[in-house]
CSV table of C-alpha atoms in Angstrom, one decimal:
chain,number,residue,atom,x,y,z
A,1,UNK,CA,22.8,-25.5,-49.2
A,2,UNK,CA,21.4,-25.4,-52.6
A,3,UNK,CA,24.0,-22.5,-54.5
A,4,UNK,CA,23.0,-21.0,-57.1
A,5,UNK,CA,26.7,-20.1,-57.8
A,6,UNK,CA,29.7,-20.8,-56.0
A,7,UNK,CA,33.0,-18.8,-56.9
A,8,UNK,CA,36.4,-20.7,-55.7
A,9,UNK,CA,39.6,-18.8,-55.4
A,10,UNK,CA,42.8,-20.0,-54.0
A,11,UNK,CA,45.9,-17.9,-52.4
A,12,UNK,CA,48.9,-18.4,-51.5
A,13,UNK,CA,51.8,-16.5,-49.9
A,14,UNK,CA,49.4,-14.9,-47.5
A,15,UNK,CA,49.2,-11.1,-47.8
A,16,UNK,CA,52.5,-10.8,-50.1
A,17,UNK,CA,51.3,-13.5,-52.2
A,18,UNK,CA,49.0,-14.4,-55.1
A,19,UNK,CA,45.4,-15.4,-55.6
A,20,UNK,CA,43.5,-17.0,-58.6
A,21,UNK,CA,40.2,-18.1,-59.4
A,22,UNK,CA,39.8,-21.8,-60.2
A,23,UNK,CA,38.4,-20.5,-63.4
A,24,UNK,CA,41.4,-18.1,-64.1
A,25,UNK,CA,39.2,-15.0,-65.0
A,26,UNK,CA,41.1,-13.2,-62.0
A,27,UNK,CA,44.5,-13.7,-61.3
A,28,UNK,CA,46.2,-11.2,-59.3
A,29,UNK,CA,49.7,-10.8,-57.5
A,30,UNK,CA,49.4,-9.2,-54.0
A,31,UNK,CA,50.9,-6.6,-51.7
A,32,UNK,CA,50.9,-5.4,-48.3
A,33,UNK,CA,49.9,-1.6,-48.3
A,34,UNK,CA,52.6,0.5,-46.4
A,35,UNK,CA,50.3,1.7,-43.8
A,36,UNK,CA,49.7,-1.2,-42.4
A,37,UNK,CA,53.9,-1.6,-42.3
A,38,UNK,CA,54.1,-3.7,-46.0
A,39,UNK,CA,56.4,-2.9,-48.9
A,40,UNK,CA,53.5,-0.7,-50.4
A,41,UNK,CA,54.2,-3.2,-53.8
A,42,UNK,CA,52.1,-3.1,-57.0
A,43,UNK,CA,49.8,-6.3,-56.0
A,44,UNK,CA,46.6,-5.5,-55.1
A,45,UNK,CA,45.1,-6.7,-51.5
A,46,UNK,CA,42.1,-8.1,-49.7
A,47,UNK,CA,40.7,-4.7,-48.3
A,48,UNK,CA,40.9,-3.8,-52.1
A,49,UNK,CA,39.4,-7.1,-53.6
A,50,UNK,CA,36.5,-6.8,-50.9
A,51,UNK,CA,35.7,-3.0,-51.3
A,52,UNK,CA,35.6,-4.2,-55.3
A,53,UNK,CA,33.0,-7.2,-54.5
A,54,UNK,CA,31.2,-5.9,-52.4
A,55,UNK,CA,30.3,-2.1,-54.3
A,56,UNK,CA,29.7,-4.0,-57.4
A,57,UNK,CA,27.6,-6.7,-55.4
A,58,UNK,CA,25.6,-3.5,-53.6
A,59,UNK,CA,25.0,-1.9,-57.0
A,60,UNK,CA,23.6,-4.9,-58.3
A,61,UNK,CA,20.9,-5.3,-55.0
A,62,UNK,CA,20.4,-1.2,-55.9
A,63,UNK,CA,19.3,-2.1,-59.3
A,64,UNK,CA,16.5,-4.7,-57.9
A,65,UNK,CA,15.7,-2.4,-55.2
A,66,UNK,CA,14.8,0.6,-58.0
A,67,UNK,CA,13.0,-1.7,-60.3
A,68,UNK,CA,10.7,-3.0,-57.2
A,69,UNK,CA,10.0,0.5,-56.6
A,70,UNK,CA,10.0,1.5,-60.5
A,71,UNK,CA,12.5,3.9,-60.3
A,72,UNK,CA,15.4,4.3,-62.4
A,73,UNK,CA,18.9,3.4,-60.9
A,74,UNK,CA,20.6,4.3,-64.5
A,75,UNK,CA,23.7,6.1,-64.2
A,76,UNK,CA,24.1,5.6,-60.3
A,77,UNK,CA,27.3,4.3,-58.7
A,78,UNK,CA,28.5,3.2,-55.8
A,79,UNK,CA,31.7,3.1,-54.0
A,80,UNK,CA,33.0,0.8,-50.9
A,81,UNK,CA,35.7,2.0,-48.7
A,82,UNK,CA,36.8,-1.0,-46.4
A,83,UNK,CA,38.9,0.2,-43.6
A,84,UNK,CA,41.3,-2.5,-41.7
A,85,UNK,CA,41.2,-1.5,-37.9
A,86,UNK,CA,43.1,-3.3,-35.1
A,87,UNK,CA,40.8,-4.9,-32.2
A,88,UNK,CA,42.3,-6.8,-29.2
A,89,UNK,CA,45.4,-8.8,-30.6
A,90,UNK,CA,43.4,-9.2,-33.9
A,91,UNK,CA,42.2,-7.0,-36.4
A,92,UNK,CA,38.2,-5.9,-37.9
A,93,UNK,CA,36.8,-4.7,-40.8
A,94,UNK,CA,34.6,-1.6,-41.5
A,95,UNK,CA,32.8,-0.5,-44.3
A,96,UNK,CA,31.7,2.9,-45.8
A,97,UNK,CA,28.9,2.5,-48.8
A,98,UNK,CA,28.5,5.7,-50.8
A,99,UNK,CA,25.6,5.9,-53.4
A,100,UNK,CA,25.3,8.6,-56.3
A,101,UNK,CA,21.9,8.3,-57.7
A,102,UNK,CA,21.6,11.0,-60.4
A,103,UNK,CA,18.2,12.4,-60.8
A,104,UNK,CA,16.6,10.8,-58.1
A,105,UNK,CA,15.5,12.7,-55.2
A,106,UNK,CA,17.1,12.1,-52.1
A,107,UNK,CA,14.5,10.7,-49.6
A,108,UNK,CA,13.8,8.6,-52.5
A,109,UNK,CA,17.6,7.3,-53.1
A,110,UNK,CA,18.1,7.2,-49.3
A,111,UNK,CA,15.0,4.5,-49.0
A,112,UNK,CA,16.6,2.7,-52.1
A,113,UNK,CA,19.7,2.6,-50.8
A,114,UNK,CA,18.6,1.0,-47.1
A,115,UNK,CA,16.1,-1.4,-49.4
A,116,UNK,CA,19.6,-2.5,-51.4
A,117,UNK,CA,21.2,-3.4,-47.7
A,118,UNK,CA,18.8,-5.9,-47.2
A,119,UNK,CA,18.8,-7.1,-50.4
A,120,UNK,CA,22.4,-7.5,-51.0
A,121,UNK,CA,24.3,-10.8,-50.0
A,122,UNK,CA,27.8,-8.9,-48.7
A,123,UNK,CA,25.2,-6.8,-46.8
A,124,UNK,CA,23.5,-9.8,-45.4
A,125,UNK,CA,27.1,-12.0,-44.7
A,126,UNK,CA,28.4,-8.8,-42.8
A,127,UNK,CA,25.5,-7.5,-41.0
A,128,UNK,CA,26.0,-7.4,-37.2
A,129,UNK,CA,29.6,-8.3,-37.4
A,130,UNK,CA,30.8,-5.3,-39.0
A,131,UNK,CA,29.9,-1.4,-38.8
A,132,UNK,CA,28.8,-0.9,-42.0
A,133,UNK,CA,27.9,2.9,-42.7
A,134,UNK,CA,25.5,4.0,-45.9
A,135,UNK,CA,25.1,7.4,-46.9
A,136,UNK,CA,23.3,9.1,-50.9
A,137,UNK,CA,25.6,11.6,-52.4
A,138,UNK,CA,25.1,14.0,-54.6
């Protein structure tokens, strides 16, 4: 592997724990939601820390998708909704991707947005193992 850049982040305490970057830009305590039977506390957790990643990750793949096709990708944004679903004895992730894309025209945004799924790394790490659902709203 040659990285350009390789983030490290350590946890402990599981679910109910903590988690810290080795660099100590993120530093966060965290909490089992109450739906899944937790004490619903104020930490954060990883559904929460992935949805972040990866929405911020996909914007940034939107943003070289519009400039290879010379549109403008100002003012979008784009929110990730990871649900946690039990599967067997184990549990899966899915993922919901909704793009804004003010004053673009939809066919337009909905080929930007499929051109930003295959440019995007959480894209590429999750596709086929995953149901990952995109959709351009308004």
């Amino acid at each position: 592997m040659s990285n350009l850049y390789t983030a490290e982040a350590t946890a402990t305490g599981g679910r109910a724990g903590h988690a810290r970057t080795s660099d100590g830009r993120l530093d966060v305590d965290l909490s089992v939601p109450s739906e899944i039977g937790g004490d619903g506390g104020t930490g954060t957790n990883p559904e929460q820390l992935f949805a972040a990643g990866y929405a911020a990750c996909f914007q940034g793949a939107l943003g070289v998708a519009a400039r290879r096709q010379k549109v403008s990708a100002d003012n979008s944004e784009v929110t990730a909704k990871v649900g946690l679903e039990k599967e067997g004895l184990g549990f899966k992730l899915n993922v919901e991707i909704a793009v804004r894309l003010p004053g673009v025209e939809r066919d337009v945004a909905e080929k930007l947005v499929h051109a930003a799924h295959e440019v995007c790394p959480y894209s590429n790490a999750t596709r086929g193992n995953i149901d990952v659902r995109l959709s351009v709203i308004d």
